[in-house]
C-alpha cells in the first residue's frame, strides 16, 4: 500500500486480490476511455509483447534507415544539401535512441534488441532494403518514405502506451522537416533540366511501390492488427493509413510535374479518394523474408558498425565508471 501525501493508494492492494480476468477487464476499460498506459502499470503479457515487437522493429528501422541516406552524405550536390542530409541522418539515430528507450520501459534491454537485429532475428522496415542509386533517391526517401512514416506515426502518437506515443510526437516534428527537404529536392529536380527531371521521375518510379508496401500488409492479411487495434496500440488500420498517404502524396506529385507510376491510378469523385492499382505483395513478402536487393548488405553494414564501435562503447563505460568513482569519493 502506498501513501501519497495524506492519501492512501489502495491500488496495489486491490490488484493483488484481482484475478487476471478482472485485471484484463479493467485494463480494457482504461484503453476504451482513452487513458494512456504507463510503464509500471499492470498490462496483459501480450500487450507488452506486441509493443516490444512494434517499437523494436521501429527502432531498428530508424537505425538501418540511416544507411541508404548516409551513402550520399559525401556526394551531396552542395554544402547546404550536405548539412541538411547530415542533420537528417543524425535525427534518425536520435529517433532510434528514443525508441530503444521506450522499448526498455517494457522490461527488455537495448543490447538484447541490438543482438536481435544483428543476428537477423528482428525485422526492420522493408523500405530500407532498396539501394539509393542517384541523388534524387534522397529526395524520394524524404518525400515518400518519411511522408509515409509521418502519416503512420501521427496515428501512432494517439496510441495507448505513454512512452511510445510521446516519442512519436517529437519524431513526427522532425519527420516533417525531413519530408519537406525531400519534396524540395524532388520539386527542384523535376523543374530543372530534362536530365534532372528524368532522374526525379526514375526515383519516383522505383520508390513508389515499396513506399505503398511499407505501411504493412492489407487489412485482410494483417495478422497483428486485431490485437494491436483492440488495445489502441494502432488506432487506425494499415489500409486506412495507406489511403491517407496516397491522398496526400498524389497531388504533391502533380504539383511537381511528376507522374505516379501506376496506370490504374484514378480519382474517385464520390469517395474523394485516389484509387491505386494492385499492390505487389509478392515483392513485399520477398523483401521482409530477407530477399530484397539490399537485405544482406544492410545487415553486414550494421554488424561491421557494431564491431568498429566496440572501442567507443568500452571507452564510454570506462569514463562513466571513473566519473562514478569520483562522485562517490566526493560524497564519502
Ligand atoms: N517491413 C517489414 N516488416 C513488416 C512491414 C514492413 N514494411 N509491414 C509489416 N511487417 C511485418 C510485421 O512486422 C509483421 O511481422 P511480425 O508479426 O513477425 O512482427 C508482419 O509483417 C505482418 O504485418 P502486420 O500484422 O500488419 O503487423 P503490423 O501491424 O505490426 O505492421 C506496420 C504494420 C505499419 C509496420 C506497424 O507495425 C507499425 O506501425 N510499426 C511501427 C512503425 C514502424 O516500424 N515504421 C517503420 C518505418 S519508420 C521510418 O520510416 C523511419
XYZ file of C-alpha atoms and ligand atoms in Angstrom:
383
model
C 0.000 0.000 0.000
C 1.437 3.405 -0.961
C 0.987 6.632 0.992
C 0.906 9.623 -1.335
C 0.764 12.846 0.726
C -2.179 12.403 3.093
C -3.999 9.940 0.877
C -3.536 6.216 0.803
C -3.334 4.497 -2.586
C -5.170 1.174 -2.358
C -4.437 0.219 -5.987
C -1.585 -2.275 -5.332
C -3.736 -3.996 -2.682
C -6.755 -4.182 -4.968
C -4.577 -5.525 -7.802
C -3.179 -8.228 -5.537
C -6.642 -9.680 -4.954
C -7.933 -9.291 -8.547
C -7.962 -12.250 -10.938
C -6.198 -11.924 -14.303
C -9.586 -11.768 -15.971
C -10.668 -8.857 -13.760
C -7.389 -7.063 -14.443
C -7.893 -7.521 -18.177
C -11.401 -6.052 -17.972
C -10.123 -3.070 -16.010
C -7.230 -2.659 -18.463
C -9.576 -2.711 -21.467
C -11.814 -0.120 -19.783
C -8.815 2.195 -19.408
C -7.985 1.730 -23.086
C -11.593 2.336 -24.135
C -11.663 5.535 -22.042
C -8.622 6.797 -23.930
C -6.324 6.597 -20.891
C -2.591 6.208 -21.506
C -0.875 3.150 -20.054
C 2.371 3.912 -18.237
C 5.358 1.544 -17.710
C 4.712 0.475 -14.131
C 1.004 -0.231 -14.582
C -0.276 -3.756 -14.941
C -0.708 -4.820 -18.569
C -1.595 -8.102 -20.321
C 1.511 -10.027 -21.322
C 0.562 -9.880 -25.000
C 0.137 -6.086 -24.844
C 3.736 -5.916 -23.611
C 4.902 -8.359 -26.315
C 3.104 -6.540 -29.126
C 4.627 -3.240 -28.021
C 8.145 -4.650 -27.776
C 7.701 -6.177 -31.252
C 6.468 -2.955 -32.838
C 8.691 -0.473 -31.010
C 11.850 -2.519 -31.566
C 11.073 -3.038 -35.270
C 10.510 0.693 -35.475
C 13.800 1.480 -33.662
C 15.737 -0.896 -35.920
C 14.129 0.764 -38.968
C 15.385 4.170 -37.869
C 18.916 2.850 -37.408
C 19.053 0.776 -40.604
C 17.350 3.680 -42.411
C 20.468 5.770 -41.852
C 22.424 3.540 -44.246
C 20.846 4.293 -47.649
C 20.914 8.034 -46.945
C 24.362 8.005 -45.352
C 25.527 6.696 -48.728
C 25.003 10.199 -50.192
C 26.453 12.461 -47.456
C 29.846 12.632 -49.144
C 28.257 13.158 -52.568
C 25.552 15.736 -51.803
C 25.492 18.327 -54.610
C 26.100 21.405 -52.397
C 27.265 22.346 -48.915
C 23.685 23.236 -47.952
C 22.382 19.858 -49.103
C 25.211 18.094 -47.279
C 24.467 19.941 -43.996
C 20.752 19.180 -44.270
C 21.352 15.500 -45.040
C 23.841 15.166 -42.175
C 21.317 16.681 -39.757
C 18.590 14.401 -41.065
C 20.645 11.220 -40.717
C 21.603 12.265 -37.172
C 17.912 12.828 -36.405
C 17.208 9.239 -37.464
C 19.835 7.995 -34.968
C 18.080 10.076 -32.292
C 14.732 8.501 -33.226
C 16.300 5.073 -32.809
C 17.514 6.069 -29.350
C 14.118 7.388 -28.156
C 12.519 4.199 -29.426
C 15.009 1.811 -27.829
C 14.460 3.743 -24.579
C 10.684 3.399 -24.955
C 11.117 -0.360 -25.512
C 13.322 -0.594 -22.418
C 10.440 0.679 -20.254
C 8.760 -2.654 -21.091
C 11.489 -4.707 -19.429
C 13.805 -5.569 -22.306
C 17.314 -4.166 -22.548
C 18.856 -2.456 -25.526
C 21.677 -4.965 -26.010
C 19.130 -7.779 -26.390
C 17.278 -5.747 -29.012
C 20.506 -4.889 -30.819
C 21.525 -8.553 -30.813
C 18.163 -9.478 -32.327
C 18.829 -7.050 -35.169
C 22.423 -8.142 -35.724
C 21.594 -11.842 -35.797
C 18.846 -11.249 -38.350
C 16.137 -12.354 -35.910
C 14.396 -8.974 -35.786
C 12.506 -7.292 -38.590
C 13.017 -3.710 -39.743
C 11.119 -1.807 -42.412
C 11.119 -3.378 -45.870
C 11.725 0.040 -47.429
C 15.339 0.233 -46.307
C 16.338 -2.779 -48.379
C 16.439 -0.761 -51.595
C 19.530 0.972 -52.991
C 19.970 4.749 -53.376
C 21.200 4.949 -56.955
C 21.042 8.697 -57.594
C 20.773 11.963 -55.681
C 17.045 12.015 -56.494
C 16.661 8.913 -54.325
C 17.498 11.097 -51.314
C 14.617 13.351 -52.350
C 12.348 10.325 -52.832
C 13.183 8.943 -49.383
C 12.394 12.233 -47.653
C 9.237 12.834 -49.656
C 7.796 9.313 -49.900
C 9.364 7.208 -47.133
C 9.306 9.897 -44.457
C 5.928 11.029 -45.805
C 4.512 7.529 -45.262
C 6.245 7.324 -41.879
C 4.663 10.639 -40.738
C 1.160 9.578 -41.711
C 1.653 6.323 -39.788
C 3.352 7.943 -36.836
C 0.843 10.748 -36.298
C -1.639 7.881 -35.933
C 0.716 6.051 -33.527
C 1.073 9.270 -31.473
C -2.571 8.731 -30.480
C -1.770 5.203 -29.286
C -2.307 3.910 -25.770
C 1.219 3.346 -24.498
C 2.533 6.593 -22.982
C 6.283 6.347 -23.726
C 5.729 5.222 -27.351
C 3.054 7.787 -28.136
C 5.107 10.622 -26.623
C 8.215 9.566 -28.588
C 6.045 9.798 -31.721
C 5.160 13.462 -31.068
C 8.780 14.552 -31.201
C 9.684 12.187 -34.017
C 6.826 13.496 -36.172
C 8.029 17.091 -35.778
C 11.452 16.090 -37.055
C 9.988 13.895 -39.779
C 8.046 16.899 -41.088
C 11.337 18.664 -41.725
C 12.700 15.509 -43.405
C 9.628 15.260 -45.565
C 9.846 18.887 -46.719
C 13.541 18.693 -47.548
C 12.842 15.560 -49.612
C 9.986 17.192 -51.503
C 12.106 20.279 -52.095
C 14.838 18.143 -53.692
C 12.293 16.375 -55.909
C 10.489 19.592 -56.860
C 13.727 21.320 -57.862
C 14.914 18.360 -59.902
C 11.514 17.950 -61.530
C 11.610 21.598 -62.559
C 15.268 21.593 -63.611
C 16.936 20.338 -66.786
C 15.481 17.436 -68.776
C 18.123 15.083 -67.300
C 17.255 16.223 -63.756
C 13.559 15.728 -64.404
C 14.236 12.211 -65.657
C 16.330 11.492 -62.568
C 13.444 12.580 -60.306
C 10.903 10.548 -62.281
C 13.149 7.472 -62.201
C 13.470 7.753 -58.403
C 9.696 8.097 -58.050
C 9.222 5.059 -60.324
C 11.451 2.921 -58.096
C 10.306 4.175 -54.653
C 6.534 4.468 -55.156
C 5.663 0.743 -54.930
C 7.893 -0.002 -51.911
C 6.526 3.122 -50.146
C 2.976 1.879 -50.603
C 4.031 -1.554 -49.288
C 5.925 -0.227 -46.268
C 2.679 0.631 -44.490
C 2.135 -3.071 -43.942
C 0.013 -5.828 -45.486
C -3.615 -5.198 -46.430
C -6.074 -5.266 -43.509
C -7.264 -8.713 -44.584
C -3.708 -10.087 -44.346
C -2.521 -8.145 -41.285
C -2.092 -10.756 -38.555
C -1.371 -8.400 -35.662
C -3.954 -5.674 -36.287
C -6.875 -7.224 -34.409
C -4.864 -7.304 -31.185
C -2.981 -4.025 -31.633
C -6.195 -2.194 -32.567
C -8.188 -3.706 -29.700
C -5.582 -2.183 -27.380
C -5.235 1.089 -29.320
C -1.552 0.484 -29.937
C -2.600 1.316 -33.503
C -5.711 3.457 -33.721
C -6.146 3.027 -37.482
C -5.596 0.093 -39.818
C -2.809 -0.333 -42.387
C -5.195 0.315 -45.316
C -6.660 3.486 -43.771
C -3.179 4.902 -43.181
C -2.078 3.862 -46.687
C -5.061 5.635 -48.272
C -4.263 8.826 -46.336
C -0.675 8.678 -47.579
C -1.850 8.212 -51.192
C -4.386 11.062 -50.970
C -1.760 13.389 -49.609
C 1.050 12.402 -51.986
C -0.632 12.204 -55.414
C -1.456 15.962 -55.526
C 2.138 16.711 -54.491
C 3.426 14.651 -57.440
C 1.074 16.514 -59.777
C 2.223 19.883 -58.392
C 5.859 18.920 -59.034
C 5.037 17.783 -62.600
C 5.854 14.142 -61.858
C 3.843 11.064 -62.825
C 2.860 8.420 -60.281
C 3.931 5.112 -61.887
C 0.532 3.443 -61.749
C -1.587 3.185 -64.937
C -4.673 2.373 -62.819
C -4.436 5.471 -60.624
C -7.688 7.436 -60.684
C -9.604 9.920 -58.571
C -12.976 8.772 -57.309
C -15.296 11.818 -57.184
C -17.780 10.050 -54.945
C -15.390 8.860 -52.246
C -12.982 11.776 -52.827
C -10.043 9.380 -52.696
C -7.294 8.447 -55.137
C -7.549 4.778 -56.097
C -4.419 2.788 -56.972
C -3.897 -0.401 -58.956
C -2.881 -3.754 -57.416
C -0.060 -3.664 -54.864
C 2.846 -6.054 -55.476
C 2.548 -8.074 -52.269
C 4.845 -10.806 -53.626
C 7.639 -8.247 -53.685
C 6.775 -7.110 -50.134
C 6.891 -10.632 -48.675
C 10.093 -11.426 -50.585
C 11.776 -8.386 -49.059
C 10.604 -8.986 -45.484
C 11.799 -12.596 -45.738
C 15.304 -11.304 -46.445
C 15.412 -11.449 -50.252
C 15.263 -7.750 -51.161
C 18.027 -6.078 -53.172
C 19.996 -4.877 -50.101
C 18.955 -7.066 -47.112
C 22.351 -8.777 -46.892
C 24.272 -5.528 -47.261
C 22.211 -3.711 -44.612
C 22.800 -6.467 -42.088
C 26.525 -6.789 -42.792
C 26.938 -2.982 -42.597
C 25.246 -2.935 -39.177
C 27.374 -5.875 -37.984
C 30.532 -4.072 -39.109
C 29.439 -0.811 -37.412
C 28.821 -2.726 -34.177
C 32.319 -4.224 -34.288
C 34.031 -0.979 -35.238
C 32.201 0.873 -32.466
C 33.253 -1.565 -29.761
C 36.159 0.582 -28.539
C 33.867 3.637 -28.294
C 31.448 1.751 -26.044
C 34.304 0.419 -23.917
C 35.759 3.920 -23.564
C 32.332 5.359 -22.630
C 31.846 2.693 -19.947
C 35.360 3.252 -18.542
C 34.723 7.021 -18.446
C 31.351 6.575 -16.708
C 32.951 4.279 -14.115
C 35.695 6.836 -13.469
C 33.103 9.606 -13.028
C 31.080 7.412 -10.632
C 34.168 6.719 -8.520
C 34.931 10.454 -8.392
C 31.360 11.292 -7.315
C 31.391 8.550 -4.669
C 34.676 9.771 -3.202
C 33.294 13.358 -3.036
C 30.109 12.067 -1.339
C 32.093 9.949 1.203
N 8.592 -4.058 -43.263
C 8.933 -5.178 -42.587
N 8.016 -5.929 -41.945
C 6.737 -5.516 -41.996
C 6.323 -4.356 -42.653
C 7.324 -3.618 -43.315
N 7.057 -2.515 -44.001
N 4.987 -4.208 -42.516
C 4.567 -5.260 -41.792
N 5.618 -6.035 -41.500
C 5.610 -7.292 -40.777
C 5.101 -7.098 -39.365
O 6.165 -6.684 -38.533
C 4.569 -8.462 -39.056
O 5.636 -9.353 -38.745
P 5.822 -9.986 -37.258
O 4.470 -10.486 -36.822
O 6.854 -11.030 -37.459
O 6.305 -8.888 -36.380
C 4.041 -8.930 -40.396
O 4.683 -8.154 -41.388
C 2.544 -8.791 -40.545
O 2.161 -7.417 -40.505
P 1.007 -6.829 -39.570
O 0.299 -7.933 -38.891
O 0.212 -5.847 -40.327
O 1.887 -6.138 -38.447
P 1.991 -4.635 -38.025
O 0.660 -4.025 -37.824
O 2.918 -4.614 -36.885
O 2.746 -3.953 -39.269
C 3.297 -1.578 -39.511
C 2.403 -2.761 -39.900
C 2.824 -0.383 -40.285
C 4.764 -1.840 -39.870
C 3.164 -1.353 -37.981
O 3.779 -2.370 -37.287
C 3.793 -0.109 -37.459
O 3.181 0.933 -37.482
N 5.002 -0.221 -36.904
C 5.671 0.876 -36.220
C 6.213 1.895 -37.160
C 7.377 1.383 -37.938
O 8.012 0.390 -37.608
N 7.746 2.064 -39.006
C 8.878 1.663 -39.798
C 9.291 2.757 -40.708
S 9.961 4.064 -39.770
C 10.731 5.053 -40.847
O 10.466 5.039 -41.950
C 11.768 5.965 -40.406
